Short mmCIF file of C-alpha atoms and ligand atoms in Angstrom, two decimals:
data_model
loop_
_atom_site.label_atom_id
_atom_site.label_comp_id
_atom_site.label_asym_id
_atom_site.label_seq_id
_atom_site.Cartn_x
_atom_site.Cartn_y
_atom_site.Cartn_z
CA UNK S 1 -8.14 -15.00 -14.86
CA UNK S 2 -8.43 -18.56 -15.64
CA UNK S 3 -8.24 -21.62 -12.79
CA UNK S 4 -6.62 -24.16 -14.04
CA UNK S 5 -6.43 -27.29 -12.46
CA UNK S 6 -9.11 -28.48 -9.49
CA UNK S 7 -11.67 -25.14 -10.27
CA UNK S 8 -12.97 -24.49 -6.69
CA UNK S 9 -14.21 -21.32 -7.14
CA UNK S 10 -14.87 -18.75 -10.16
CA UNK S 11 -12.86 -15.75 -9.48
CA UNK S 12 -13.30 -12.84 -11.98
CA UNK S 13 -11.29 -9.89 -10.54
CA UNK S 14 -12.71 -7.39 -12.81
CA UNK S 15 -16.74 -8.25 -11.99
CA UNK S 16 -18.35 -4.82 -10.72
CA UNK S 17 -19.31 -6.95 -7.68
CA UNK S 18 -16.07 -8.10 -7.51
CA UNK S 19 -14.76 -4.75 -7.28
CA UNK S 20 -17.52 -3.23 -4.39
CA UNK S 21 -16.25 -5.92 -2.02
CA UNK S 22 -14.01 -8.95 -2.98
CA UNK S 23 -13.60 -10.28 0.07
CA UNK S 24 -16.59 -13.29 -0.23
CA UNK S 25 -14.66 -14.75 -3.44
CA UNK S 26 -11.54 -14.23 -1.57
CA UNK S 27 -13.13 -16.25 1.16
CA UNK S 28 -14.37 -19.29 -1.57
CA UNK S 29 -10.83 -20.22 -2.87
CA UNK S 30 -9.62 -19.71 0.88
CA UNK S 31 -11.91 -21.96 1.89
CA UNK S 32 -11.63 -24.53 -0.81
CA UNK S 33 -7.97 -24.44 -0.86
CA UNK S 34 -4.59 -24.01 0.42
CA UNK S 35 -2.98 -22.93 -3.12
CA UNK S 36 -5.50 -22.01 -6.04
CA UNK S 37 -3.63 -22.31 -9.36
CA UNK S 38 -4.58 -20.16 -11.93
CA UNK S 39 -3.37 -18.18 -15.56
CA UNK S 40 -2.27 -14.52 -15.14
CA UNK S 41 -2.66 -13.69 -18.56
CA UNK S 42 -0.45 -16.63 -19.85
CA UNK S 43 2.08 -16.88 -16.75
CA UNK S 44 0.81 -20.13 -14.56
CA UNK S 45 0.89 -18.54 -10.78
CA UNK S 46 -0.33 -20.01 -7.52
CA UNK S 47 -2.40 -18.02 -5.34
CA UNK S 48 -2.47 -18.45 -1.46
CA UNK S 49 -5.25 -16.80 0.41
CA UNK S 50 -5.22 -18.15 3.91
CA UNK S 51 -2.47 -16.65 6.44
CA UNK S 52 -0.15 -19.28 7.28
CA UNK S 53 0.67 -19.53 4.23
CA UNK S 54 1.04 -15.95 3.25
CA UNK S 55 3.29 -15.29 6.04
CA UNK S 56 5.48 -18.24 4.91
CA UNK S 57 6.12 -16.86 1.81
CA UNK S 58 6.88 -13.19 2.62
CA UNK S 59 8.98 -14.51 5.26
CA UNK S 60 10.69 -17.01 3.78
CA UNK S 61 14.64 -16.09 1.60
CA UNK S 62 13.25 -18.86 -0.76
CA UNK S 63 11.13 -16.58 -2.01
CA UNK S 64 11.51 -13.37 -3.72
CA UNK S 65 11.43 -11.54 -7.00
CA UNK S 66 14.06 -12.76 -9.22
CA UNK S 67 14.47 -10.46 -11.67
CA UNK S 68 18.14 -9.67 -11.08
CA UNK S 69 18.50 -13.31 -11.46
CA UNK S 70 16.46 -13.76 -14.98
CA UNK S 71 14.01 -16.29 -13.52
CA UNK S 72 10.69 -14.14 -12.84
CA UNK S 73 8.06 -15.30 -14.85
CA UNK S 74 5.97 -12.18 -14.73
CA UNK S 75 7.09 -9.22 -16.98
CA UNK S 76 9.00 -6.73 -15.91
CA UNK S 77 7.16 -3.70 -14.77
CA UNK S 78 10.01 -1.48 -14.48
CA UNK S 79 11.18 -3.99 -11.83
CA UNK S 80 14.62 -3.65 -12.68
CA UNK S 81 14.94 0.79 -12.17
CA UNK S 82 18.16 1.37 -10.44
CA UNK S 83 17.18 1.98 -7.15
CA UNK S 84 13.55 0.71 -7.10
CA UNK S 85 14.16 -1.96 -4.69
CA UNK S 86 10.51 -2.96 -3.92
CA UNK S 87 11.43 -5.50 -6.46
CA UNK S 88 14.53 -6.48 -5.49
CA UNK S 89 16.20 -9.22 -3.91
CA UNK S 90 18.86 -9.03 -1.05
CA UNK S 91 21.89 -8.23 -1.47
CA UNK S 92 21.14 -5.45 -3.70
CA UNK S 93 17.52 -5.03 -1.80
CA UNK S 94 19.50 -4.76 1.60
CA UNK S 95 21.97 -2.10 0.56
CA UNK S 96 19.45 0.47 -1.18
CA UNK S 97 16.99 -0.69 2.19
CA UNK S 98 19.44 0.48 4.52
CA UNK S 99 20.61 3.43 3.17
CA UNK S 100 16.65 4.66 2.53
CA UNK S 101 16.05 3.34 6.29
CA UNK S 102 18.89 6.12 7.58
CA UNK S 103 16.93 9.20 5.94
CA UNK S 104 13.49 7.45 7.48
CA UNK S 105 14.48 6.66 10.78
CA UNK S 106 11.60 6.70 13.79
CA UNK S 107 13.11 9.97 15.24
CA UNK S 108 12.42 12.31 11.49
CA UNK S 109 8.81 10.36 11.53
CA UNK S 110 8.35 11.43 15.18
CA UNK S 111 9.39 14.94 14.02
CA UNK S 112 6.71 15.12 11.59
CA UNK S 113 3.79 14.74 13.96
CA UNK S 114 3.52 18.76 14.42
CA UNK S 115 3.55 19.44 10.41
CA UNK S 116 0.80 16.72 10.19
CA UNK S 117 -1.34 18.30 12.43
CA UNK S 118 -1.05 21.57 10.88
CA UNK S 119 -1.67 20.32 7.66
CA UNK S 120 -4.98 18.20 8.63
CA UNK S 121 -6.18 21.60 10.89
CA UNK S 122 -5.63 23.75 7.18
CA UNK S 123 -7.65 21.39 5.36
CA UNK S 124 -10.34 20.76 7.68
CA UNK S 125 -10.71 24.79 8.37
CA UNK S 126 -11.31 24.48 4.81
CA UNK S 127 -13.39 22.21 4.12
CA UNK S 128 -15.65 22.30 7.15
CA UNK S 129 -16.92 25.54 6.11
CA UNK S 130 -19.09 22.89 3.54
CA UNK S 131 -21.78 20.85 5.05
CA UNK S 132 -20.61 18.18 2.31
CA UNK S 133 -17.00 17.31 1.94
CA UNK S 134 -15.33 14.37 -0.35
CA UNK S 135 -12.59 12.69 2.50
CA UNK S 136 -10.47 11.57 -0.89
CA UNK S 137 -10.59 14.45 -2.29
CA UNK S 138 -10.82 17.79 0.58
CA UNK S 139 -8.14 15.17 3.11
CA UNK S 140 -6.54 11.95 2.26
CA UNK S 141 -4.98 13.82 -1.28
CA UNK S 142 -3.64 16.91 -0.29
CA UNK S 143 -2.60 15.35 3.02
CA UNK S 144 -0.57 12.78 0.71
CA UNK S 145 0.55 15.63 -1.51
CA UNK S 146 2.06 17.90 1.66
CA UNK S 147 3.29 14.79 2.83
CA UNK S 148 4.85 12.81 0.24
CA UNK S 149 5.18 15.28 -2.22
CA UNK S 150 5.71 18.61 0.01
CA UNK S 151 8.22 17.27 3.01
CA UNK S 152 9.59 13.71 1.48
CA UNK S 153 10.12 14.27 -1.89
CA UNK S 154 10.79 18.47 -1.99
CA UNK S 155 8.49 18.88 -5.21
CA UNK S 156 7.26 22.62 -4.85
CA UNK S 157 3.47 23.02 -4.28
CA UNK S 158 2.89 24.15 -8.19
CA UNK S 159 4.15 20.89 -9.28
CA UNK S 160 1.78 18.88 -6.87
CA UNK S 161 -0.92 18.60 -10.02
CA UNK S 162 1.30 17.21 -11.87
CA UNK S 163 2.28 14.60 -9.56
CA UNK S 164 -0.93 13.66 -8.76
CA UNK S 165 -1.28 12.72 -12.19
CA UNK S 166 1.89 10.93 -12.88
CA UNK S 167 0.95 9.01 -9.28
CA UNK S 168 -2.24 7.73 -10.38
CA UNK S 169 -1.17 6.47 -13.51
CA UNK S 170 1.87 4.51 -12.05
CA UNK S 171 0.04 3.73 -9.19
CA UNK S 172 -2.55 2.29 -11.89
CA UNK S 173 0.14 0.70 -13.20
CA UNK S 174 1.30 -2.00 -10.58
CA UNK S 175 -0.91 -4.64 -11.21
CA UNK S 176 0.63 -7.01 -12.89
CA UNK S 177 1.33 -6.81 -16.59
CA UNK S 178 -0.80 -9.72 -17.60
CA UNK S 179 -4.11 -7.94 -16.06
CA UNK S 180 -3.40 -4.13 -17.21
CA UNK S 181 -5.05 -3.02 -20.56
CA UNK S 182 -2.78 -1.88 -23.17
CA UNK S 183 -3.73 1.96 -22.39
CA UNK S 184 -3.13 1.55 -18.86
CA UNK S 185 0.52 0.40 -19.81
CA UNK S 186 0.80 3.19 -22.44
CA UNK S 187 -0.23 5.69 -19.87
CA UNK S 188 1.72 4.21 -16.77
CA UNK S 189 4.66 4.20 -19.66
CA UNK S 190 4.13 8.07 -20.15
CA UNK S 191 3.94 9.12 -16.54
CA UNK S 192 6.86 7.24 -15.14
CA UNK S 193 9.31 8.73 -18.23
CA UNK S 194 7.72 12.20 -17.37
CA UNK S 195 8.10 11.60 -13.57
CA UNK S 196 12.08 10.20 -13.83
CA UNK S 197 12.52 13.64 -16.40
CA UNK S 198 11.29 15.89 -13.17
CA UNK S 199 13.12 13.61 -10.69
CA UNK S 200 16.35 13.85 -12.09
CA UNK S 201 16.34 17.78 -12.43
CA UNK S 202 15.16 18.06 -8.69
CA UNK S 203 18.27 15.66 -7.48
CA UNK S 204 20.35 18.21 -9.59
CA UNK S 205 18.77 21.04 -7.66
CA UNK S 206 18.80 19.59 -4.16
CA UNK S 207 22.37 18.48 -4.83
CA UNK S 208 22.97 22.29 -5.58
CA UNK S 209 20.86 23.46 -2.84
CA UNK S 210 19.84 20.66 0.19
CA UNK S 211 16.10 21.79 1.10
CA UNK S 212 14.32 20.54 4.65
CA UNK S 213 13.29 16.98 2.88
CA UNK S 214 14.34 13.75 2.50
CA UNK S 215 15.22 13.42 -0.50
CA UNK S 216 17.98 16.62 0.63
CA UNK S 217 18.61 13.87 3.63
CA UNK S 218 19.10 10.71 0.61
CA UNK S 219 21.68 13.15 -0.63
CA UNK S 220 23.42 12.98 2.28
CA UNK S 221 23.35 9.33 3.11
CA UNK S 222 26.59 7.39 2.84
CA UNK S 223 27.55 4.16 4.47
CA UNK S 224 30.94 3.04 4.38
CA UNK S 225 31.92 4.85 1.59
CA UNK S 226 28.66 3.60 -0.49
CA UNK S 227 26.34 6.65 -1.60
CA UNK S 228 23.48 6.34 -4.04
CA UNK S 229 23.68 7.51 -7.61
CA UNK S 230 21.76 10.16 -9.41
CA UNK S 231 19.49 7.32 -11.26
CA UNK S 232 19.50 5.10 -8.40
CA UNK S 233 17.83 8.11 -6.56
CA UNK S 234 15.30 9.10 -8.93
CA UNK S 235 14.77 5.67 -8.89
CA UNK S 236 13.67 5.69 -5.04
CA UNK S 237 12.02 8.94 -5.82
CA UNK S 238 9.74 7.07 -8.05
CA UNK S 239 9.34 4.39 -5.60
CA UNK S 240 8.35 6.71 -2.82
CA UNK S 241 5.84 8.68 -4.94
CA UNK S 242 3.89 5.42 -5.75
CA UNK S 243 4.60 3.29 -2.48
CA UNK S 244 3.64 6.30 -0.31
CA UNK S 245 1.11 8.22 -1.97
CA UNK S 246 -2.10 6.18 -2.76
CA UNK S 247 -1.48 3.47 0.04
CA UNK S 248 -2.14 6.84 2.67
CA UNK S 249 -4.61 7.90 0.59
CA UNK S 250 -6.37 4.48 0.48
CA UNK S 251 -5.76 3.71 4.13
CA UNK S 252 -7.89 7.19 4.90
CA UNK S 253 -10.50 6.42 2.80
CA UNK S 254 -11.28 2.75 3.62
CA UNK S 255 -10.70 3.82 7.19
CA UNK S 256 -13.47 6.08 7.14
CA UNK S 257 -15.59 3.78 4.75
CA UNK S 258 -15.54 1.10 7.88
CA UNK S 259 -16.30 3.59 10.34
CA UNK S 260 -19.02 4.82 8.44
CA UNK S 261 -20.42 1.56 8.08
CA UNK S 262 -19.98 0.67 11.75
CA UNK S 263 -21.69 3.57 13.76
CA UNK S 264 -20.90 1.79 17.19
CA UNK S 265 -17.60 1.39 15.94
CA UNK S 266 -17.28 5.11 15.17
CA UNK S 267 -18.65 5.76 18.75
CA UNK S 268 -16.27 3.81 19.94
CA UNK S 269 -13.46 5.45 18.81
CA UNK S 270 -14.44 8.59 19.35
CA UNK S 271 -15.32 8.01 23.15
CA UNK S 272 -11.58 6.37 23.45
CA UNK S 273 -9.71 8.13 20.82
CA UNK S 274 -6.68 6.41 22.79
CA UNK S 275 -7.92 3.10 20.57
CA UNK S 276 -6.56 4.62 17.29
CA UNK S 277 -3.69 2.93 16.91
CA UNK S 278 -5.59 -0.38 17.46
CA UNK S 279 -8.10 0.96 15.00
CA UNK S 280 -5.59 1.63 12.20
CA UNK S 281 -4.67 -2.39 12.28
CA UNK S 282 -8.13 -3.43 12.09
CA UNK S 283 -8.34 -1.03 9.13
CA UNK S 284 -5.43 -2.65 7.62
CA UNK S 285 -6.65 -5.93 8.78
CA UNK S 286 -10.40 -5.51 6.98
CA UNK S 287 -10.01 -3.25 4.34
CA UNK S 288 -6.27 -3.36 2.91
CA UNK S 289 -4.96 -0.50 0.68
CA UNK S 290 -2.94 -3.17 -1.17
CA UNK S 291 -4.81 -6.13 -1.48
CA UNK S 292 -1.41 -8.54 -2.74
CA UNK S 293 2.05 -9.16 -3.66
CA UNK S 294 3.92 -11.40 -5.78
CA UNK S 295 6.58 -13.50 -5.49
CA UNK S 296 8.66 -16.11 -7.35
CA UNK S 297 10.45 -19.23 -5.91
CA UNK S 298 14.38 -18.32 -5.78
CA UNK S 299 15.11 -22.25 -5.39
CA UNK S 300 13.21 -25.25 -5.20
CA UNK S 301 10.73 -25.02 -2.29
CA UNK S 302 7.76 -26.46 -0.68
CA UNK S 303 3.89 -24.33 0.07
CA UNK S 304 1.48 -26.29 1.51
CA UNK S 305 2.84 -29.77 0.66
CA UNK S 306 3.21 -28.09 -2.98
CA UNK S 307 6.62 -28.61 -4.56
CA UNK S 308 7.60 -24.93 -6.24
CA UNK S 309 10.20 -25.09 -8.91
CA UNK S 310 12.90 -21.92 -9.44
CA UNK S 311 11.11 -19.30 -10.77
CA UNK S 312 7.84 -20.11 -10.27
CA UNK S 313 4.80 -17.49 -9.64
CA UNK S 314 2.64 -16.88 -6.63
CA UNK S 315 0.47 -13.65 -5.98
CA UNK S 316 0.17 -13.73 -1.95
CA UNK S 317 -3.38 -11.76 -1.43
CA UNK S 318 -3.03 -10.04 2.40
CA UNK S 319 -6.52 -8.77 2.08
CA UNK S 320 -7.87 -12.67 2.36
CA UNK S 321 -5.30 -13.26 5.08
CA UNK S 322 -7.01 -10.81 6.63
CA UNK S 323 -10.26 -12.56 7.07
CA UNK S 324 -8.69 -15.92 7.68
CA UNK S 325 -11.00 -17.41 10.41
CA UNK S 326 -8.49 -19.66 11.75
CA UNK S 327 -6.43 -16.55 12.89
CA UNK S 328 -9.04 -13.79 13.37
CA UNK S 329 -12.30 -14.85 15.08
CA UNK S 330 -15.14 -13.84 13.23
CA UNK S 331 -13.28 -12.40 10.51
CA UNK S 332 -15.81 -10.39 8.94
CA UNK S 333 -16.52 -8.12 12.03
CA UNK S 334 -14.95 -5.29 11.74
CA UNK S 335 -13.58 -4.39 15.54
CA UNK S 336 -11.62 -1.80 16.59
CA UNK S 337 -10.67 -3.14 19.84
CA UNK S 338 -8.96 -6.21 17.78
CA UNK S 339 -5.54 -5.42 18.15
CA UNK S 340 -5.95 -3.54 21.48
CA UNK S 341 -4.51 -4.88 25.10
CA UNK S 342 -2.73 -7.27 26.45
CA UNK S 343 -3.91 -10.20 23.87
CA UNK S 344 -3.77 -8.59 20.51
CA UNK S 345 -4.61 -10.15 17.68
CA UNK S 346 -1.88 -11.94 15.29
CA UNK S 347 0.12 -9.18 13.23
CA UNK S 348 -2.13 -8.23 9.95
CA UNK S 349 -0.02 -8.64 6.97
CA UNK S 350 -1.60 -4.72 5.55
CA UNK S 351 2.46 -4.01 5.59
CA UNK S 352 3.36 -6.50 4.29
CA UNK S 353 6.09 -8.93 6.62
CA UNK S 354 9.64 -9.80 6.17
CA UNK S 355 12.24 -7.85 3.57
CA UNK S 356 10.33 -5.81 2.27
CA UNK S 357 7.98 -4.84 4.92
CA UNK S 358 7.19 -1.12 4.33
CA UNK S 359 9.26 1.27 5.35
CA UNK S 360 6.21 3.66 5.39
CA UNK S 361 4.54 2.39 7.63
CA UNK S 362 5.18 4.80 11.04
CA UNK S 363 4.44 7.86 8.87
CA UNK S 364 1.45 6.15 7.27
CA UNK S 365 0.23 5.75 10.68
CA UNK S 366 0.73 9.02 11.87
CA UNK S 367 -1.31 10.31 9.16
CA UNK S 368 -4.14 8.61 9.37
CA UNK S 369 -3.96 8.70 12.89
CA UNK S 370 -4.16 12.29 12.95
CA UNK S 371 -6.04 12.59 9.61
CA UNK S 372 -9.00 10.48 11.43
CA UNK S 373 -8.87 11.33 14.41
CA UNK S 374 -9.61 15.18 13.58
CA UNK S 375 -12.20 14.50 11.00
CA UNK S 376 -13.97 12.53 14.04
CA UNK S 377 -13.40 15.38 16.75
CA UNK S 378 -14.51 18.34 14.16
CA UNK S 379 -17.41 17.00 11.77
CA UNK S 380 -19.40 15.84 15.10
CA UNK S 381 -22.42 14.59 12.54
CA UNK S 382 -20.04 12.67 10.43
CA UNK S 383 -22.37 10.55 7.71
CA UNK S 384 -21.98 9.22 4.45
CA UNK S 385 -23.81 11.25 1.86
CA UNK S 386 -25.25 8.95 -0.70
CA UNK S 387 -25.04 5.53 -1.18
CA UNK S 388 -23.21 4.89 -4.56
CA UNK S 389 -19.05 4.30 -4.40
CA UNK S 390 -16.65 3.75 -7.34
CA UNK S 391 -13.50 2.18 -6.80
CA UNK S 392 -10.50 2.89 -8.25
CA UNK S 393 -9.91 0.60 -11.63
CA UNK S 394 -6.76 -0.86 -10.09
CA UNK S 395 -6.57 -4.74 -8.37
CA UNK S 396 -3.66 -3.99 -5.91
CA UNK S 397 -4.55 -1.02 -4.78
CA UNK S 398 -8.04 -0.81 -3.36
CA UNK S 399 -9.34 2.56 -2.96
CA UNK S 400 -12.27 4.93 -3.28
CA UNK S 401 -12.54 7.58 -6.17
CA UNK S 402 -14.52 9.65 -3.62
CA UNK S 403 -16.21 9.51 -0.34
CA UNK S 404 -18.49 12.21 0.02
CA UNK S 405 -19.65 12.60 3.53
CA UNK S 406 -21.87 14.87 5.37
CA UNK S 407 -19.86 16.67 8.35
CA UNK S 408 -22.92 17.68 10.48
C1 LIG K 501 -1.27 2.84 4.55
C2 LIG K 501 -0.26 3.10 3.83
C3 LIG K 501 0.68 2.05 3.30
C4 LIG K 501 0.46 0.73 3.03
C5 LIG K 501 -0.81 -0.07 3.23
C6 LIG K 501 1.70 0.20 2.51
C7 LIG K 501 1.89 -1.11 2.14
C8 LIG K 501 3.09 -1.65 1.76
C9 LIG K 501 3.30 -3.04 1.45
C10 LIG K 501 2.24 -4.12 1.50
C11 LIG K 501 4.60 -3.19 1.10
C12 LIG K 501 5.32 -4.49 0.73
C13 LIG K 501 5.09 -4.94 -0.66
C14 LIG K 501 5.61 -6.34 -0.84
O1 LIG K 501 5.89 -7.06 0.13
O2 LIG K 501 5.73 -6.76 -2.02
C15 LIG K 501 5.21 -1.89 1.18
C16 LIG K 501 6.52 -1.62 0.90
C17 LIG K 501 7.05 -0.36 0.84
N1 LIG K 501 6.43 0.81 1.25
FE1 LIG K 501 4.58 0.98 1.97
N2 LIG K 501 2.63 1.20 2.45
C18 LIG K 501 2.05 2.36 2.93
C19 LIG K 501 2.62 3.60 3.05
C20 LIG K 501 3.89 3.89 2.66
C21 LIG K 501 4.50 5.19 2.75
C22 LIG K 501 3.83 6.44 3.33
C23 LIG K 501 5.76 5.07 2.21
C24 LIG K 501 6.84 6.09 2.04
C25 LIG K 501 6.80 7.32 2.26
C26 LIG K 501 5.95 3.68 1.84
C27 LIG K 501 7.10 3.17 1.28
C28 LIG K 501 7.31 1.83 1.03
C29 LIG K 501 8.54 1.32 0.48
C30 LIG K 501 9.78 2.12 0.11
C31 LIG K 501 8.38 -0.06 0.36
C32 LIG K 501 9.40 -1.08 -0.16
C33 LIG K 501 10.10 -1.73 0.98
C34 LIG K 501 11.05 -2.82 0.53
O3 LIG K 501 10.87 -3.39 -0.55
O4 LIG K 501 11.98 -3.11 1.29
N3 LIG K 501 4.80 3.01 2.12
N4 LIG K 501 4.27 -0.96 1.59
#
């Protein structure tokens, strides 16, 4: 990535240093200023780091994505498959939004809780039986697959390999054209035709025979006479299996990571386990599963006392809103008590805000939540074992390749 216009700060995304922790280069251009232009690849973008900012744009109907519209200057990354409306703009974004948002309503969430905690007591009766365990690869995975793959999408348990495959290499795949090397395209090509293939022959099946999941529940959904379409389903199939899978996975990992690295913190939480929920935020707040977004100007519009033109570029990083000072006190502290009682801190942006904030997000919760919170009750020794990590190669999603842990 090139800066191309005042140079505050060097900012090589790819750097192995940049890659173990890029939050003190996200804290240079935040410091230095408002909007950092830069090259992404050859598309001009504008990156805002600090939170005022960041909300502004994800709240704001001057921005979006534009592709519908012709004007996005990034390339398409299968942007535009029916049904995929993480990069969509209203009206078409509202209609697929609140037909999904039926099927993955707060009560079905709610109703999950009891096949969650089954799921995390199989795996840790498994695992714990080991005085080393990987938390990627023993939890946070098959959780994900059960979850996402299992009760959400209906894919039968033989399959889950598969999908695990297809998931990474999409997953892989959402950074944004410009930064992916030509493999990684080839690959995330491969995976997504494969994945659509499967899709459509299990919407064929579950329109035969409606199984106990939501896509079965998708099937069902009509609103005023609108229902979605076979590729407009597989479509939100696909967007499900990327949007939902690694994010949980990530959230579980970096969750841990912090605690880990915070012993008191750890204590903490395990003497007032009713501080979890405030402890997920701060892990979304410190150490975010997807580290930005982009958008593109849908009219004329002004950031920061910058003018935007129509279909011009930003990437909006939520992991350096995170550790804006001027909204979190001592930003680099990682507290678990943050977002706890009567004076919580400002909402993180780890869900994004406005449109297209994540739909996920209460069943995200509930499985880390759960996820954690046994891991801390059952491995009482909890430590990490060794001192090397490897991240995954990807820029938007931030997450560990493994986290091997001794359970004591
Ligand atoms: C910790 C876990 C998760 C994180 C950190 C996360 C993060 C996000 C973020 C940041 C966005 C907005 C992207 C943008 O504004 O451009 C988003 C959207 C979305 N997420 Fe999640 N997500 C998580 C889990 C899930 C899960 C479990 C699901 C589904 C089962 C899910 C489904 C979606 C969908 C469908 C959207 C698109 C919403 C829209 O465009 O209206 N996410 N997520």
């Amino acid at each position: 990535m090139t800066i191309i216009d005042e140079q505050p700060v060097r900012f090589d995304a790819f750097e192995p240093a940049q890659r173990a922790n890029p939050y003190p280069s996200f804290g240079r251009v935040r410091e230095a200023t408002a909007a950092c232009p830069l090259l992404l690849g050859d598309v001009p973008v504008t990156v805002f780091t600090r939170y005022e900012e960041c909300a502004q744009i994800l709240t704001s109907p001057h921005w979006g994505h534009g592709y519908q519209a012709g004007i996005s200057p990034f390339r398409d990354q299968g942007a535009l498959i029916p049904g995929s409306f993480v990069r969509m703009d209203p009206p078409d974004h509202t209609r697929f939004r609140g037909l999904v948002t039926k099927a993955f309503s707060p009560r079905t969430v709610a109703s999950l809780f009891a096949l969650v905690d089954r799921v995390v007591t199989d795996l840790l009766d498994a695992a714990l039986v080991r005085e080393r365990i990987d938390v990627i690869a023993d939890l946070a995975v098959p959780l994900a697959l059960r979850m996402i793959g299992g009760r959400v999408l209906g894919v039968p348990e033989q399959d889950w390999p598969l999908l695990r495959q297809w998931e990474l290499a999409i997953a892989r795949g959402t950074d944004p054209d410009e930064l992916l090397p030509a493999d990684a395209i080839v690959e995330r090509g491969t995976a997504a035709r494969a994945a659509a293939g499967y899709f459509h022959g299990l919407v064929a099946q579950r329109r035969a025979e409606p199984a106990e999941d939501l896509l079965s529940d998708l099937l069902m959904v009509e609103e005023q006479g609108d229902r979605l379409t076979e590729p407009e389903l597989v479509g939100i199939c696909m967007l499900l299996l990327v949007a939902g899978m690694e994010t949980s996975i990530n959230l579980i990992g970096n969750g841990v990571l912090a605690l880990l690295q915070h012993p008191e913190q750890l204590a903490l939480l395990r003497s007032r386990p009713e501080l979890m929920p405030a402890a997920l935020d701060e892990m979304l707040r410190y150490d975010l599963p997807t580290q930005f977004t982009i958008r593109v100007a849908l009219t004329d519009t002004t950031v920061a006392g910058r003018r935007f033109r129509r279909g011009d570029g930003v990437v909006v990083v939520m992991a350096a809103a995170g550790r804006d000072g001027a909204v979190y006190p001592e930003p680099d502290r990682f507290d678990i008590t943050r977002f706890h009682g009567p004076h919580p801190a400002r909402r993180h942006l780890g869900f994004s805000l406005g449109v297209h904030y994540c739909i996920g997000a209460p069943l995200a919760r509930l499985e880390a939540a759960i996820a954690i919170g046994s891991l801390l009750e059952r491995a009482p020794g909890l430590a990490l074992a060794g001192s090397e990590l490897t991240y995954l190669p990807s820029l938007i999603h931030r997450g560990l390749v493994a986290l091997p842990v001794t359970a004591g």
